[in-house]
């Protein structure tokens, strides 16, 4: 992935920039020693690395505003960073940028159980939001796999989802308001502890904007009452098409499981060898989980099992205990680890209409053979959020490029099937150049013009989201 | 409500404008006879009236684009109109505008039950969306009171909700994609039959943008499986505070009714005299409705009844039949008619955090006494969406102004309580001048700058949403 050359005069002026930052921030908030800034050289798309000029870790909205004001005045690009778990390179630095980390903004600012809301510092981890309210029987619904580590600010930037979002929605459905600092240091409040917005719904725009519009420092989130219990069922089929049809039928029947996870044969084999979850040897496995009271669980499972049986499953495993439930989930939860054991892998993220599942899976199989790279599919089938994992060997010359080329073909396939380049990982640098495949020039022009409004100097999170050739003129003009 | 003076040269050039429109549109699509354009002089905020220059009723996206292109070239303001049911004056014409109605864009373009989506012309009425899929057991969830008449394009413009949105969300939670025509005639596709967006989430921005950014001609909507059944329970209390506490406890308990409707004493009395639903004489009535299978309904109602009893209700009426259910809903559904019987009324629309219900209801009572105007409260309590109805006499000089002044105080109260000026009716002209109360100048500046991107000439739906003194410079510059 090509990155633009850093601005040499900014790189040369590092000492002056760091001195200006130190003048307005506490001593320990500014990191400039190259040995320490290296910690910020990449995120979870670790194939791309670049140490930043400096990193700043503010403790308050005021300190974020002070940082942005200095960078704005000096024309220094800023890369906002949550916990650095982006799989799309969303927090990748440039050599001329200041990393602005939210890691110290972790406070619980307000909890209002009557209104089912919590307000937290945006650097708080996803799981620690639930941690703050679970003793009262509440939880925060979006659950990315990285929820132990990932920050709410990153969840907002990428509009993150998770396995349990089929029922509860993704971040944008659970976000009520933010405090956001604009590139020039202006502090704005958007949304709040209430429904709807007067005038334009900027909150919807900001959620998923990948650090292009501002830096979110606080967030008001919807919390939900914890259900009494949950129970999964494991269903195996001899073809992806039939498993896909079963998913469609469950959705159509009006039961709303919290999760419908899909694993194909390559994933089943890999996880079985790695985690020994006792999965059957078949083409496709579904884990369908429902939540509620014991009676609600029974009633939903009855409908689901009836549908599953209609499609002649080769396996239908119910759980009667917490242990059995854990075993059903074991393979799914080990899937990424199992693939990692087999080699390097790239995790894609695209979305498609649910009815296109069988077609898309068949085409991915064909593309996998064409490119000679194994692809495993493990994903949130209920809402059409695919996560193809491409296996490759990073040490074999050319394999990384081949893998990226296959990834691009698969994501184009999602777009052709009426879907979208991303579900919850964002565009970042990974899919930047594919945006022109999804969007017409005039669509990209509108998106960039909206960025102009918030960040006229194009200093925020540079060289991401928009193809370089499309955003080139704007970036030049801004320099 | 002050409206800016029409542009005299546009009004004088009417014949030329109409001729240009007729040149690109079918004969019957352009209405210019003053006897006919009067049909478009107001929407449901009927206190304000102004006949437009002309009205256009296109049959396709191409005809909408052709209309906008002509108006753009000639600098003619355009007021998009769905079914004209706006309570906030969102479709009020100016004397120099062309009304662009979506009433003929009613086609069902695609139905995909497997993916639970439908794509329709944006002029289709809300209820006719359900009508197109109900034989297959599906429905479209958002249900504004005006759903028999109101158009999806208007629902999108105002981000409409309804009584049953507590469980299923409002328009923005059920909208997947749109075809939208920009003021210069460019046709854009935003979103689609899939989760999430690559790059900026413009769909979230467009939903609720009140015709300020473009004209939506087609919409892809999420449809849901019809539940097996529904059952309401009627709960009466001797104080608004206790009823409010009961609502909070139901929400906190984790049951998710499809509706929690709240009526206060003035509304109970008025509806009882009008519709004789057999409501008890008490301070506050709740209708709580749950959906699902018979077993699910029983289980949810058991929890709700247990909570209701803890608060010592003066009435607790369960329904054992369709007839009894209809009687429980009868008063609620007659509430607006009952108030209309007593005089003129203005229906407000604000949202607050649910925990603020008792405080806000008490303050509304005090304000009602101060202003000497009766206020009834009937609203969607579960999501904090208030609809105070102010009774007044339009024929007594000064009463309309007094009513609007009281309305403004009540909406300011919603903002002070941590809420918002609007829930589902939008800002329109009604709350235009209150936007400065909700938003700081820099917040409004960002919203207007976003409008600049889509409609740099400020021709779309003029003099709405943004206070005239705030948007003045822009409107001048555009002229």
PDB file of C-alpha atoms in Angstrom, chain A residues 87-278:
ATOM      1  CA  UNK A  87      -7.241  -4.569  11.430  1.00  0.00           C
ATOM      2  CA  UNK A  88      -7.451  -2.041   8.587  1.00  0.00           C
ATOM      3  CA  UNK A  89      -4.503   0.155   9.512  1.00  0.00           C
ATOM      4  CA  UNK A  90      -6.812   2.869  10.801  1.00  0.00           C
ATOM      5  CA  UNK A  91      -4.214   4.060  13.332  1.00  0.00           C
ATOM      6  CA  UNK A  92      -1.104   3.666  11.156  1.00  0.00           C
ATOM      7  CA  UNK A  93       1.167   6.713  11.676  1.00  0.00           C
ATOM      8  CA  UNK A  94       2.962   8.770   9.047  1.00  0.00           C
ATOM      9  CA  UNK A  95       6.538   9.860   9.752  1.00  0.00           C
ATOM     10  CA  UNK A  96       5.413  13.496  10.011  1.00  0.00           C
ATOM     11  CA  UNK A  97       2.461  12.948  12.372  1.00  0.00           C
ATOM     12  CA  UNK A  98       1.669  13.252  16.026  1.00  0.00           C
ATOM     13  CA  UNK A  99      -0.152  10.221  17.428  1.00  0.00           C
ATOM     14  CA  UNK A 100      -2.996  11.409  19.667  1.00  0.00           C
ATOM     15  CA  UNK A 101      -3.860   8.508  21.975  1.00  0.00           C
ATOM     16  CA  UNK A 102      -7.035   8.305  24.064  1.00  0.00           C
ATOM     17  CA  UNK A 103      -5.635   5.612  26.375  1.00  0.00           C
ATOM     18  CA  UNK A 104      -5.756   7.831  29.493  1.00  0.00           C
ATOM     19  CA  UNK A 105      -9.352   9.003  28.965  1.00  0.00           C
ATOM     20  CA  UNK A 106     -10.885   6.068  30.814  1.00  0.00           C
ATOM     21  CA  UNK A 107     -13.092   7.666  33.476  1.00  0.00           C
ATOM     22  CA  UNK A 108     -16.741   6.769  34.109  1.00  0.00           C
ATOM     23  CA  UNK A 109     -18.263  10.252  34.046  1.00  0.00           C
ATOM     24  CA  UNK A 110     -21.924   9.473  34.725  1.00  0.00           C
ATOM     25  CA  UNK A 111     -24.180   6.451  35.113  1.00  0.00           C
ATOM     26  CA  UNK A 112     -27.977   6.834  34.902  1.00  0.00           C
ATOM     27  CA  UNK A 113     -29.559   3.409  35.181  1.00  0.00           C
ATOM     28  CA  UNK A 114     -33.105   4.834  35.006  1.00  0.00           C
ATOM     29  CA  UNK A 115     -32.349   6.211  31.551  1.00  0.00           C
ATOM     30  CA  UNK A 116     -30.108   3.231  30.715  1.00  0.00           C
ATOM     31  CA  UNK A 117     -27.097   5.379  29.859  1.00  0.00           C
ATOM     32  CA  UNK A 118     -23.456   5.655  30.798  1.00  0.00           C
ATOM     33  CA  UNK A 119     -21.019   8.417  29.901  1.00  0.00           C
ATOM     34  CA  UNK A 120     -17.349   7.472  29.731  1.00  0.00           C
ATOM     35  CA  UNK A 121     -14.006   8.766  28.606  1.00  0.00           C
ATOM     36  CA  UNK A 122     -13.552   7.558  25.027  1.00  0.00           C
ATOM     37  CA  UNK A 123     -10.333   5.710  25.808  1.00  0.00           C
ATOM     38  CA  UNK A 124     -12.126   3.293  28.126  1.00  0.00           C
ATOM     39  CA  UNK A 125     -12.029  -0.255  26.791  1.00  0.00           C
ATOM     40  CA  UNK A 126     -15.207  -1.803  25.478  1.00  0.00           C
ATOM     41  CA  UNK A 127     -15.293  -4.493  28.172  1.00  0.00           C
ATOM     42  CA  UNK A 128     -14.650  -1.983  30.964  1.00  0.00           C
ATOM     43  CA  UNK A 129     -17.886  -0.197  30.008  1.00  0.00           C
ATOM     44  CA  UNK A 130     -19.788  -3.374  30.859  1.00  0.00           C
ATOM     45  CA  UNK A 131     -17.487  -3.734  33.874  1.00  0.00           C
ATOM     46  CA  UNK A 132     -18.743  -0.426  35.258  1.00  0.00           C
ATOM     47  CA  UNK A 133     -22.417  -1.448  35.259  1.00  0.00           C
ATOM     48  CA  UNK A 134     -22.544  -5.227  35.477  1.00  0.00           C
ATOM     49  CA  UNK A 135     -22.943  -5.325  39.256  1.00  0.00           C
ATOM     50  CA  UNK A 136     -26.308  -3.615  38.632  1.00  0.00           C
ATOM     51  CA  UNK A 137     -27.235  -6.203  35.998  1.00  0.00           C
ATOM     52  CA  UNK A 138     -26.488  -4.113  32.875  1.00  0.00           C
ATOM     53  CA  UNK A 139     -24.129  -4.490  29.922  1.00  0.00           C
ATOM     54  CA  UNK A 140     -22.923  -2.646  26.816  1.00  0.00           C
ATOM     55  CA  UNK A 141     -23.982  -4.632  23.779  1.00  0.00           C
ATOM     56  CA  UNK A 142     -21.449  -4.254  20.902  1.00  0.00           C
ATOM     57  CA  UNK A 143     -18.792  -6.916  21.447  1.00  0.00           C
ATOM     58  CA  UNK A 144     -15.862  -6.883  19.004  1.00  0.00           C
ATOM     59  CA  UNK A 145     -13.533  -9.885  19.393  1.00  0.00           C
ATOM     60  CA  UNK A 146     -10.937  -7.440  20.709  1.00  0.00           C
ATOM     61  CA  UNK A 147     -13.279  -6.101  23.388  1.00  0.00           C
ATOM     62  CA  UNK A 148     -10.823  -6.730  26.215  1.00  0.00           C
ATOM     63  CA  UNK A 149      -8.353  -4.344  24.582  1.00  0.00           C
ATOM     64  CA  UNK A 150     -10.158  -2.082  22.125  1.00  0.00           C
ATOM     65  CA  UNK A 151     -11.225   1.434  23.094  1.00  0.00           C
ATOM     66  CA  UNK A 152     -14.665   3.001  22.700  1.00  0.00           C
ATOM     67  CA  UNK A 153     -13.045   5.789  20.646  1.00  0.00           C
ATOM     68  CA  UNK A 154     -11.873   3.163  18.150  1.00  0.00           C
ATOM     69  CA  UNK A 155     -15.299   1.460  18.239  1.00  0.00           C
ATOM     70  CA  UNK A 156     -16.875   4.811  17.308  1.00  0.00           C
ATOM     71  CA  UNK A 157     -14.283   5.480  14.606  1.00  0.00           C
ATOM     72  CA  UNK A 158     -14.970   2.135  12.907  1.00  0.00           C
ATOM     73  CA  UNK A 159     -18.636   1.644  13.918  1.00  0.00           C
ATOM     74  CA  UNK A 160     -17.616  -1.693  15.439  1.00  0.00           C
ATOM     75  CA  UNK A 161     -19.897  -4.680  15.754  1.00  0.00           C
ATOM     76  CA  UNK A 162     -19.350  -8.171  17.112  1.00  0.00           C
ATOM     77  CA  UNK A 163     -20.829 -11.636  17.306  1.00  0.00           C
ATOM     78  CA  UNK A 164     -23.816 -10.518  19.382  1.00  0.00           C
ATOM     79  CA  UNK A 165     -24.825  -7.517  17.277  1.00  0.00           C
ATOM     80  CA  UNK A 166     -27.511  -9.334  15.295  1.00  0.00           C
ATOM     81  CA  UNK A 167     -29.955  -8.626  18.101  1.00  0.00           C
ATOM     82  CA  UNK A 168     -28.576  -5.446  19.652  1.00  0.00           C
ATOM     83  CA  UNK A 169     -27.089  -3.568  16.704  1.00  0.00           C
ATOM     84  CA  UNK A 170     -23.594  -2.187  16.188  1.00  0.00           C
ATOM     85  CA  UNK A 171     -21.957   0.892  17.719  1.00  0.00           C
ATOM     86  CA  UNK A 172     -24.084   3.433  15.847  1.00  0.00           C
ATOM     87  CA  UNK A 173     -27.220   1.831  17.323  1.00  0.00           C
ATOM     88  CA  UNK A 174     -25.869   2.116  20.870  1.00  0.00           C
ATOM     89  CA  UNK A 175     -24.200   5.542  20.771  1.00  0.00           C
ATOM     90  CA  UNK A 176     -26.214   8.518  22.030  1.00  0.00           C
ATOM     91  CA  UNK A 177     -23.759  11.385  22.167  1.00  0.00           C
ATOM     92  CA  UNK A 178     -20.118  12.432  22.025  1.00  0.00           C
ATOM     93  CA  UNK A 179     -17.805  15.230  23.007  1.00  0.00           C
ATOM     94  CA  UNK A 180     -15.582  15.759  19.979  1.00  0.00           C
ATOM     95  CA  UNK A 181     -12.649  18.100  19.460  1.00  0.00           C
ATOM     96  CA  UNK A 182     -12.202  19.522  15.972  1.00  0.00           C
ATOM     97  CA  UNK A 183      -8.768  19.862  14.376  1.00  0.00           C
ATOM     98  CA  UNK A 184      -8.613  23.569  15.294  1.00  0.00           C
ATOM     99  CA  UNK A 185      -9.200  22.772  18.977  1.00  0.00           C
ATOM    100  CA  UNK A 186     -12.920  23.650  19.093  1.00  0.00           C
ATOM    101  CA  UNK A 187     -14.789  21.423  21.556  1.00  0.00           C
ATOM    102  CA  UNK A 188     -18.266  20.334  20.367  1.00  0.00           C
ATOM    103  CA  UNK A 189     -21.075  18.348  21.965  1.00  0.00           C
ATOM    104  CA  UNK A 190     -23.045  16.161  19.555  1.00  0.00           C
ATOM    105  CA  UNK A 191     -26.147  14.202  20.514  1.00  0.00           C
ATOM    106  CA  UNK A 192     -26.811  13.482  24.185  1.00  0.00           C
ATOM    107  CA  UNK A 193     -28.815  11.311  26.546  1.00  0.00           C
ATOM    108  CA  UNK A 194     -31.898  11.563  24.360  1.00  0.00           C
ATOM    109  CA  UNK A 195     -33.468  10.291  21.161  1.00  0.00           C
ATOM    110  CA  UNK A 196     -32.952  12.072  17.839  1.00  0.00           C
ATOM    111  CA  UNK A 197     -31.164  15.309  16.979  1.00  0.00           C
ATOM    112  CA  UNK A 198     -32.411  18.770  16.111  1.00  0.00           C
ATOM    113  CA  UNK A 199     -31.207  19.714  12.630  1.00  0.00           C
ATOM    114  CA  UNK A 200     -28.689  17.438  10.970  1.00  0.00           C
ATOM    115  CA  UNK A 201     -27.811  14.118  12.613  1.00  0.00           C
ATOM    116  CA  UNK A 202     -24.086  14.706  12.890  1.00  0.00           C
ATOM    117  CA  UNK A 203     -23.759  11.849  15.391  1.00  0.00           C
ATOM    118  CA  UNK A 204     -24.653   9.322  12.693  1.00  0.00           C
ATOM    119  CA  UNK A 205     -22.044  10.936  10.459  1.00  0.00           C
ATOM    120  CA  UNK A 206     -19.317  10.877  13.092  1.00  0.00           C
ATOM    121  CA  UNK A 207     -19.860   7.224  13.979  1.00  0.00           C
ATOM    122  CA  UNK A 208     -17.705   5.321  11.501  1.00  0.00           C
ATOM    123  CA  UNK A 209     -15.791   8.376  10.279  1.00  0.00           C
ATOM    124  CA  UNK A 210     -12.386   6.790  11.076  1.00  0.00           C
ATOM    125  CA  UNK A 211     -10.818   9.806  12.736  1.00  0.00           C
ATOM    126  CA  UNK A 212     -11.331  11.970   9.654  1.00  0.00           C
ATOM    127  CA  UNK A 213     -13.617  14.551  11.271  1.00  0.00           C
ATOM    128  CA  UNK A 214     -12.459  15.041  14.844  1.00  0.00           C
ATOM    129  CA  UNK A 215     -11.205  13.367  18.019  1.00  0.00           C
ATOM    130  CA  UNK A 216     -13.916  11.920  20.275  1.00  0.00           C
ATOM    131  CA  UNK A 217     -13.000  12.345  23.949  1.00  0.00           C
ATOM    132  CA  UNK A 218     -16.227  11.336  25.744  1.00  0.00           C
ATOM    133  CA  UNK A 219     -19.152   9.122  24.756  1.00  0.00           C
ATOM    134  CA  UNK A 220     -22.684   8.615  26.065  1.00  0.00           C
ATOM    135  CA  UNK A 221     -23.666   4.984  25.488  1.00  0.00           C
ATOM    136  CA  UNK A 222     -26.899   3.001  25.750  1.00  0.00           C
ATOM    137  CA  UNK A 223     -26.625   0.161  28.257  1.00  0.00           C
ATOM    138  CA  UNK A 224     -29.007  -2.796  28.367  1.00  0.00           C
ATOM    139  CA  UNK A 225     -30.301  -5.104  31.066  1.00  0.00           C
ATOM    140  CA  UNK A 226     -28.410  -8.415  31.122  1.00  0.00           C
ATOM    141  CA  UNK A 227     -30.646 -11.270  29.956  1.00  0.00           C
ATOM    142  CA  UNK A 228     -31.296 -14.086  32.410  1.00  0.00           C
ATOM    143  CA  UNK A 229     -29.381 -16.594  30.359  1.00  0.00           C
ATOM    144  CA  UNK A 230     -28.137 -17.652  26.918  1.00  0.00           C
ATOM    145  CA  UNK A 231     -27.881 -21.003  25.145  1.00  0.00           C
ATOM    146  CA  UNK A 232     -26.220 -21.991  21.849  1.00  0.00           C
ATOM    147  CA  UNK A 233     -27.015 -24.792  19.444  1.00  0.00           C
ATOM    148  CA  UNK A 234     -24.529 -26.282  16.962  1.00  0.00           C
ATOM    149  CA  UNK A 235     -25.856 -27.225  13.514  1.00  0.00           C
ATOM    150  CA  UNK A 236     -23.820 -28.966  10.808  1.00  0.00           C
ATOM    151  CA  UNK A 237     -24.601 -29.234   7.078  1.00  0.00           C
ATOM    152  CA  UNK A 238     -23.078 -30.917   4.068  1.00  0.00           C
ATOM    153  CA  UNK A 239     -23.116 -27.780   1.946  1.00  0.00           C
ATOM    154  CA  UNK A 240     -22.651 -24.034   2.370  1.00  0.00           C
ATOM    155  CA  UNK A 241     -25.782 -23.426   0.312  1.00  0.00           C
ATOM    156  CA  UNK A 242     -27.970 -25.401   2.706  1.00  0.00           C
ATOM    157  CA  UNK A 243     -26.404 -23.728   5.751  1.00  0.00           C
ATOM    158  CA  UNK A 244     -27.032 -20.362   4.090  1.00  0.00           C
ATOM    159  CA  UNK A 245     -30.651 -21.311   3.425  1.00  0.00           C
ATOM    160  CA  UNK A 246     -31.046 -22.305   7.082  1.00  0.00           C
ATOM    161  CA  UNK A 247     -29.749 -18.876   8.177  1.00  0.00           C
ATOM    162  CA  UNK A 248     -32.226 -17.167   5.852  1.00  0.00           C
ATOM    163  CA  UNK A 249     -35.101 -19.259   7.176  1.00  0.00           C
ATOM    164  CA  UNK A 250     -34.238 -18.493  10.803  1.00  0.00           C
ATOM    165  CA  UNK A 251     -34.142 -14.758  10.050  1.00  0.00           C
ATOM    166  CA  UNK A 252     -37.370 -14.981   8.087  1.00  0.00           C
ATOM    167  CA  UNK A 253     -39.128 -16.876  10.896  1.00  0.00           C
ATOM    168  CA  UNK A 254     -38.943 -13.805  13.091  1.00  0.00           C
ATOM    169  CA  UNK A 255     -36.902 -15.295  15.943  1.00  0.00           C
ATOM    170  CA  UNK A 256     -34.012 -12.993  16.672  1.00  0.00           C
ATOM    171  CA  UNK A 257     -31.015 -14.935  17.971  1.00  0.00           C
ATOM    172  CA  UNK A 258     -28.240 -12.816  19.510  1.00  0.00           C
ATOM    173  CA  UNK A 259     -25.726 -14.552  17.272  1.00  0.00           C
ATOM    174  CA  UNK A 260     -25.645 -16.704  14.128  1.00  0.00           C
ATOM    175  CA  UNK A 261     -22.023 -17.663  13.479  1.00  0.00           C
ATOM    176  CA  UNK A 262     -20.982 -19.529  10.341  1.00  0.00           C
ATOM    177  CA  UNK A 263     -17.826 -21.649   9.866  1.00  0.00           C
ATOM    178  CA  UNK A 264     -16.860 -23.378   6.610  1.00  0.00           C
ATOM    179  CA  UNK A 265     -14.824 -26.572   6.154  1.00  0.00           C
ATOM    180  CA  UNK A 266     -11.329 -25.014   6.152  1.00  0.00           C
ATOM    181  CA  UNK A 267     -12.116 -23.298   9.447  1.00  0.00           C
ATOM    182  CA  UNK A 268     -13.768 -26.369  10.967  1.00  0.00           C
ATOM    183  CA  UNK A 269     -10.713 -28.487  10.155  1.00  0.00           C
ATOM    184  CA  UNK A 270      -8.230 -25.911  11.386  1.00  0.00           C
ATOM    185  CA  UNK A 271     -10.003 -25.287  14.675  1.00  0.00           C
ATOM    186  CA  UNK A 272     -10.595 -28.986  15.275  1.00  0.00           C
ATOM    187  CA  UNK A 273      -6.884 -29.727  14.953  1.00  0.00           C
ATOM    188  CA  UNK A 274      -6.041 -26.786  17.169  1.00  0.00           C
ATOM    189  CA  UNK A 275      -8.718 -26.731  19.873  1.00  0.00           C
ATOM    190  CA  UNK A 276     -10.334 -30.214  19.710  1.00  0.00           C
ATOM    191  CA  UNK A 277     -13.814 -28.850  20.300  1.00  0.00           C
ATOM    192  CA  UNK A 278     -15.346 -32.079  18.975  1.00  0.00           C
TER     193      UNK A 278
END
